[in-house]
Amino acid sequence: MIARITPSPLSGTVPAISSKSMAHRLIIAAALANGSTDIACSTTCADIDATVRCLEALGARIERTGEGFRVSPVPKSREHGILAACKGAVLDCGESGSTLRFMLPVACALGADATLTGAQRLGERPLGPLADELVAGGCSLDGADGFPLAETGRLRPGRFVLPGDVSSQFISGLLLAAPLLPGRVEVLVTGRIESRPYVELTCRALAAFGVEVRTERLVGATAEEPRTLFTVDSDGYRTPSAVAVEGDWSNAAFWLSAGALGTEPITVTGLSLRSAQGDRSILAALSRFGAKVLRGKDAATVRPDRLQGFELSARDVPDLVPIMAAVASCAQGTTVIRDCARLRIKESDRLETVTRELRALGAPVRIDGDSLRIAGKEQLSGGAVQAHNDHRIVMMAAIAATRAADTVEIHGAEAVQKSYPAFFDHYRALGGKVELLEG
């Protein structure tokens, strides 16, 4: 699909979609609990649907309701009184990294002997440290360097050791599996934890289902080489009966950034300012750029103003890099976005694709090691952009188009289905001029 955009500023109010990150975690917890759970989740997407599909393959029953999902958990074995997942299930993870990295340890904890499959690019993303710990914990993995990936055996409780600089999803996956194991589980993370707010999001989801995660900085650890221990003592997930998925900050960031780039304010409703989502720091970033930010009880508003580049780290917020790079492209001076190495293992190599596609629109962007260096200009030129099957590249280009002199065409715009199927509907609702064409 080609999205053809006639440049015009966006303004108005739009509701936040449900947080994909929290939805994954709550739906998994509900599918492993001791009773049914109603989950309020106003929107879904391809990634959430992938997690639902995998849990259904393991034996859970998940129904769409007017409010979200009704989840009936994986049934228990009459003989042993433990969850008894369907043996030999095929778990299709689609293009969802969260689904793969969460469902693999969960399947191992259930002793499901499952086979995991998905898109080719997902199979190429690293699993090494997580796979090593699952094998050390009593499971066998066949095909850990791609799909299909077959796991056999049942994971044992104990201590698992992970580096903090690869993926926080490895930590979250083991924490989600922990309540299923018959004994204490410790996850020792060495080094600084990349994207740590996502681990906090996992801990909050577990807490909603009665599972406490104790976190401690180990004595003797230095600031240069920190060590963090997560401990879970639990006899399983306990359903709260009903739970709600909060609004998504990572996708709201695109509209809030459009407010900084436009001529009138944009408000996103349904956002929690107490959220553990790291991407709510988009408000601080836009304020640093010079935009006017207003925080409400359950909403955020950004008003345009004179934008000025600055230097920032993407270590905890890698998903914000595409849209922050778009804002930087129209800010005075130079912006440097550091600590971007992990962008190379996203849906696309985002260091390359952000640079290439913003350049296609006339932005002076270059890669400097693991950083992006962006020299802003008043207006972009317009042109043709390739999506690289990456939802955030599509949305980045669509927001950047609001500051272009000529038409912008985004090829492969259907990639937004991964996280935000209604993106172009909301784009139009804010006054955007976009035509969707087959191509």
PDB file of C-alpha atoms in Angstrom, residues 83-192:
ATOM      1  CA  LEU A  83      -1.385 -26.036  34.057  1.00  0.00           C
ATOM      2  CA  ALA A  84      -1.374 -28.531  31.205  1.00  0.00           C
ATOM      3  CA  ALA A  85      -0.621 -26.846  27.903  1.00  0.00           C
ATOM      4  CA  CYS A  86      -1.449 -28.559  24.631  1.00  0.00           C
ATOM      5  CA  LYS A  87       1.590 -30.673  23.761  1.00  0.00           C
ATOM      6  CA  GLY A  88       3.280 -30.085  20.425  1.00  0.00           C
ATOM      7  CA  ALA A  89       1.526 -26.784  19.694  1.00  0.00           C
ATOM      8  CA  VAL A  90       2.787 -24.542  16.897  1.00  0.00           C
ATOM      9  CA  LEU A  91       3.142 -20.955  18.102  1.00  0.00           C
ATOM     10  CA  ASP A  92       3.083 -18.456  15.232  1.00  0.00           C
ATOM     11  CA  CYS A  93       4.693 -15.261  16.546  1.00  0.00           C
ATOM     12  CA  GLY A  94       4.198 -13.324  13.310  1.00  0.00           C
ATOM     13  CA  GLU A  95       6.516 -10.318  13.393  1.00  0.00           C
ATOM     14  CA  SER A  96       6.266  -9.717  17.154  1.00  0.00           C
ATOM     15  CA  GLY A  97       9.535  -9.758  19.070  1.00  0.00           C
ATOM     16  CA  SER A  98       7.680  -9.486  22.376  1.00  0.00           C
ATOM     17  CA  THR A  99       5.568 -12.532  21.535  1.00  0.00           C
ATOM     18  CA  LEU A 100       8.602 -14.655  20.681  1.00  0.00           C
ATOM     19  CA  ARG A 101      10.704 -13.613  23.675  1.00  0.00           C
ATOM     20  CA  PHE A 102       7.826 -13.971  26.125  1.00  0.00           C
ATOM     21  CA  MET A 103       6.227 -17.137  24.785  1.00  0.00           C
ATOM     22  CA  LEU A 104       9.454 -19.146  24.469  1.00  0.00           C
ATOM     23  CA  PRO A 105      10.243 -19.212  28.223  1.00  0.00           C
ATOM     24  CA  VAL A 106       6.532 -19.567  29.059  1.00  0.00           C
ATOM     25  CA  ALA A 107       6.248 -22.602  26.766  1.00  0.00           C
ATOM     26  CA  CYS A 108       9.377 -24.050  28.366  1.00  0.00           C
ATOM     27  CA  ALA A 109       7.937 -23.508  31.870  1.00  0.00           C
ATOM     28  CA  LEU A 110       4.737 -25.269  30.816  1.00  0.00           C
ATOM     29  CA  GLY A 111       6.624 -28.208  29.323  1.00  0.00           C
ATOM     30  CA  ALA A 112       4.669 -27.648  26.128  1.00  0.00           C
ATOM     31  CA  ASP A 113       7.189 -29.135  23.648  1.00  0.00           C
ATOM     32  CA  ALA A 114       6.106 -26.385  21.273  1.00  0.00           C
ATOM     33  CA  THR A 115       7.429 -25.212  17.917  1.00  0.00           C
ATOM     34  CA  LEU A 116       7.716 -21.456  17.420  1.00  0.00           C
ATOM     35  CA  THR A 117       7.545 -19.859  13.989  1.00  0.00           C
ATOM     36  CA  GLY A 118       7.268 -16.340  12.602  1.00  0.00           C
ATOM     37  CA  ALA A 119       8.445 -13.878   9.987  1.00  0.00           C
ATOM     38  CA  GLN A 120      11.968 -14.277   8.625  1.00  0.00           C
ATOM     39  CA  ARG A 121      13.218 -10.972  10.061  1.00  0.00           C
ATOM     40  CA  LEU A 122      11.985 -11.982  13.532  1.00  0.00           C
ATOM     41  CA  GLY A 123      13.896 -15.265  13.276  1.00  0.00           C
ATOM     42  CA  GLU A 124      17.064 -13.302  12.586  1.00  0.00           C
ATOM     43  CA  ARG A 125      16.815 -11.221  15.766  1.00  0.00           C
ATOM     44  CA  PRO A 126      19.100 -12.490  18.570  1.00  0.00           C
ATOM     45  CA  LEU A 127      17.942 -15.016  21.174  1.00  0.00           C
ATOM     46  CA  GLY A 128      21.366 -16.274  22.276  1.00  0.00           C
ATOM     47  CA  PRO A 129      21.585 -15.338  25.979  1.00  0.00           C
ATOM     48  CA  LEU A 130      17.959 -16.294  26.669  1.00  0.00           C
ATOM     49  CA  ALA A 131      18.295 -19.559  24.757  1.00  0.00           C
ATOM     50  CA  ASP A 132      21.456 -20.442  26.694  1.00  0.00           C
ATOM     51  CA  GLU A 133      19.702 -19.960  30.039  1.00  0.00           C
ATOM     52  CA  LEU A 134      16.680 -22.020  28.978  1.00  0.00           C
ATOM     53  CA  VAL A 135      18.982 -24.881  27.990  1.00  0.00           C
ATOM     54  CA  ALA A 136      20.886 -24.577  31.277  1.00  0.00           C
ATOM     55  CA  GLY A 137      17.491 -24.717  33.017  1.00  0.00           C
ATOM     56  CA  GLY A 138      16.645 -28.135  31.597  1.00  0.00           C
ATOM     57  CA  CYS A 139      15.146 -27.516  28.159  1.00  0.00           C
ATOM     58  CA  SER A 140      16.351 -28.440  24.701  1.00  0.00           C
ATOM     59  CA  LEU A 141      16.145 -26.005  21.798  1.00  0.00           C
ATOM     60  CA  ASP A 142      16.462 -26.954  18.163  1.00  0.00           C
ATOM     61  CA  GLY A 143      16.822 -24.073  15.686  1.00  0.00           C
ATOM     62  CA  ALA A 144      17.618 -21.187  18.060  1.00  0.00           C
ATOM     63  CA  ASP A 145      19.286 -19.321  15.183  1.00  0.00           C
ATOM     64  CA  GLY A 146      16.083 -19.105  13.117  1.00  0.00           C
ATOM     65  CA  PHE A 147      12.652 -20.627  12.487  1.00  0.00           C
ATOM     66  CA  PRO A 148      11.217 -23.120  13.122  1.00  0.00           C
ATOM     67  CA  LEU A 149      12.402 -23.188  16.731  1.00  0.00           C
ATOM     68  CA  ALA A 150      11.459 -26.333  18.657  1.00  0.00           C
ATOM     69  CA  GLU A 151      11.596 -26.480  22.463  1.00  0.00           C
ATOM     70  CA  THR A 152      11.295 -29.646  24.553  1.00  0.00           C
ATOM     71  CA  GLY A 153      11.542 -30.428  28.248  1.00  0.00           C
ATOM     72  CA  ARG A 154      10.294 -28.485  31.262  1.00  0.00           C
ATOM     73  CA  LEU A 155      12.140 -25.532  32.759  1.00  0.00           C
ATOM     74  CA  ARG A 156      13.440 -25.889  36.333  1.00  0.00           C
ATOM     75  CA  PRO A 157      13.391 -23.140  38.972  1.00  0.00           C
ATOM     76  CA  GLY A 158      16.690 -21.631  40.074  1.00  0.00           C
ATOM     77  CA  ARG A 159      18.965 -18.779  39.077  1.00  0.00           C
ATOM     78  CA  PHE A 160      19.188 -17.454  35.530  1.00  0.00           C
ATOM     79  CA  VAL A 161      21.907 -15.021  34.485  1.00  0.00           C
ATOM     80  CA  LEU A 162      21.468 -12.520  31.661  1.00  0.00           C
ATOM     81  CA  PRO A 163      23.462  -9.559  30.343  1.00  0.00           C
ATOM     82  CA  GLY A 164      21.584  -6.290  30.595  1.00  0.00           C
ATOM     83  CA  ASP A 165      22.753  -4.876  27.275  1.00  0.00           C
ATOM     84  CA  VAL A 166      20.931  -7.175  24.840  1.00  0.00           C
ATOM     85  CA  SER A 167      17.156  -7.051  25.377  1.00  0.00           C
ATOM     86  CA  SER A 168      14.972  -6.283  28.373  1.00  0.00           C
ATOM     87  CA  GLN A 169      12.466  -8.703  26.810  1.00  0.00           C
ATOM     88  CA  PHE A 170      14.712 -11.605  27.850  1.00  0.00           C
ATOM     89  CA  ILE A 171      14.357 -10.523  31.482  1.00  0.00           C
ATOM     90  CA  SER A 172      10.606 -10.023  31.115  1.00  0.00           C
ATOM     91  CA  GLY A 173      10.188 -13.428  29.476  1.00  0.00           C
ATOM     92  CA  LEU A 174      11.825 -15.231  32.390  1.00  0.00           C
ATOM     93  CA  LEU A 175       9.823 -13.192  34.921  1.00  0.00           C
ATOM     94  CA  LEU A 176       6.575 -14.091  33.141  1.00  0.00           C
ATOM     95  CA  ALA A 177       7.580 -17.784  33.251  1.00  0.00           C
ATOM     96  CA  ALA A 178       8.669 -17.659  36.903  1.00  0.00           C
ATOM     97  CA  PRO A 179       5.243 -18.074  38.602  1.00  0.00           C
ATOM     98  CA  LEU A 180       4.759 -21.345  36.700  1.00  0.00           C
ATOM     99  CA  LEU A 181       7.833 -22.980  38.238  1.00  0.00           C
ATOM    100  CA  PRO A 182       7.736 -24.985  41.514  1.00  0.00           C
ATOM    101  CA  GLY A 183      10.249 -22.961  43.506  1.00  0.00           C
ATOM    102  CA  ARG A 184      12.173 -19.716  43.781  1.00  0.00           C
ATOM    103  CA  VAL A 185      13.286 -18.081  40.562  1.00  0.00           C
ATOM    104  CA  GLU A 186      16.125 -15.569  40.480  1.00  0.00           C
ATOM    105  CA  VAL A 187      17.081 -13.549  37.425  1.00  0.00           C
ATOM    106  CA  LEU A 188      20.511 -11.980  37.837  1.00  0.00           C
ATOM    107  CA  VAL A 189      21.218  -9.216  35.321  1.00  0.00           C
ATOM    108  CA  THR A 190      24.798  -8.124  34.843  1.00  0.00           C
ATOM    109  CA  GLY A 191      25.552  -4.628  33.595  1.00  0.00           C
ATOM    110  CA  ARG A 192      23.212  -1.751  32.971  1.00  0.00           C
TER     111      ARG A 192
END
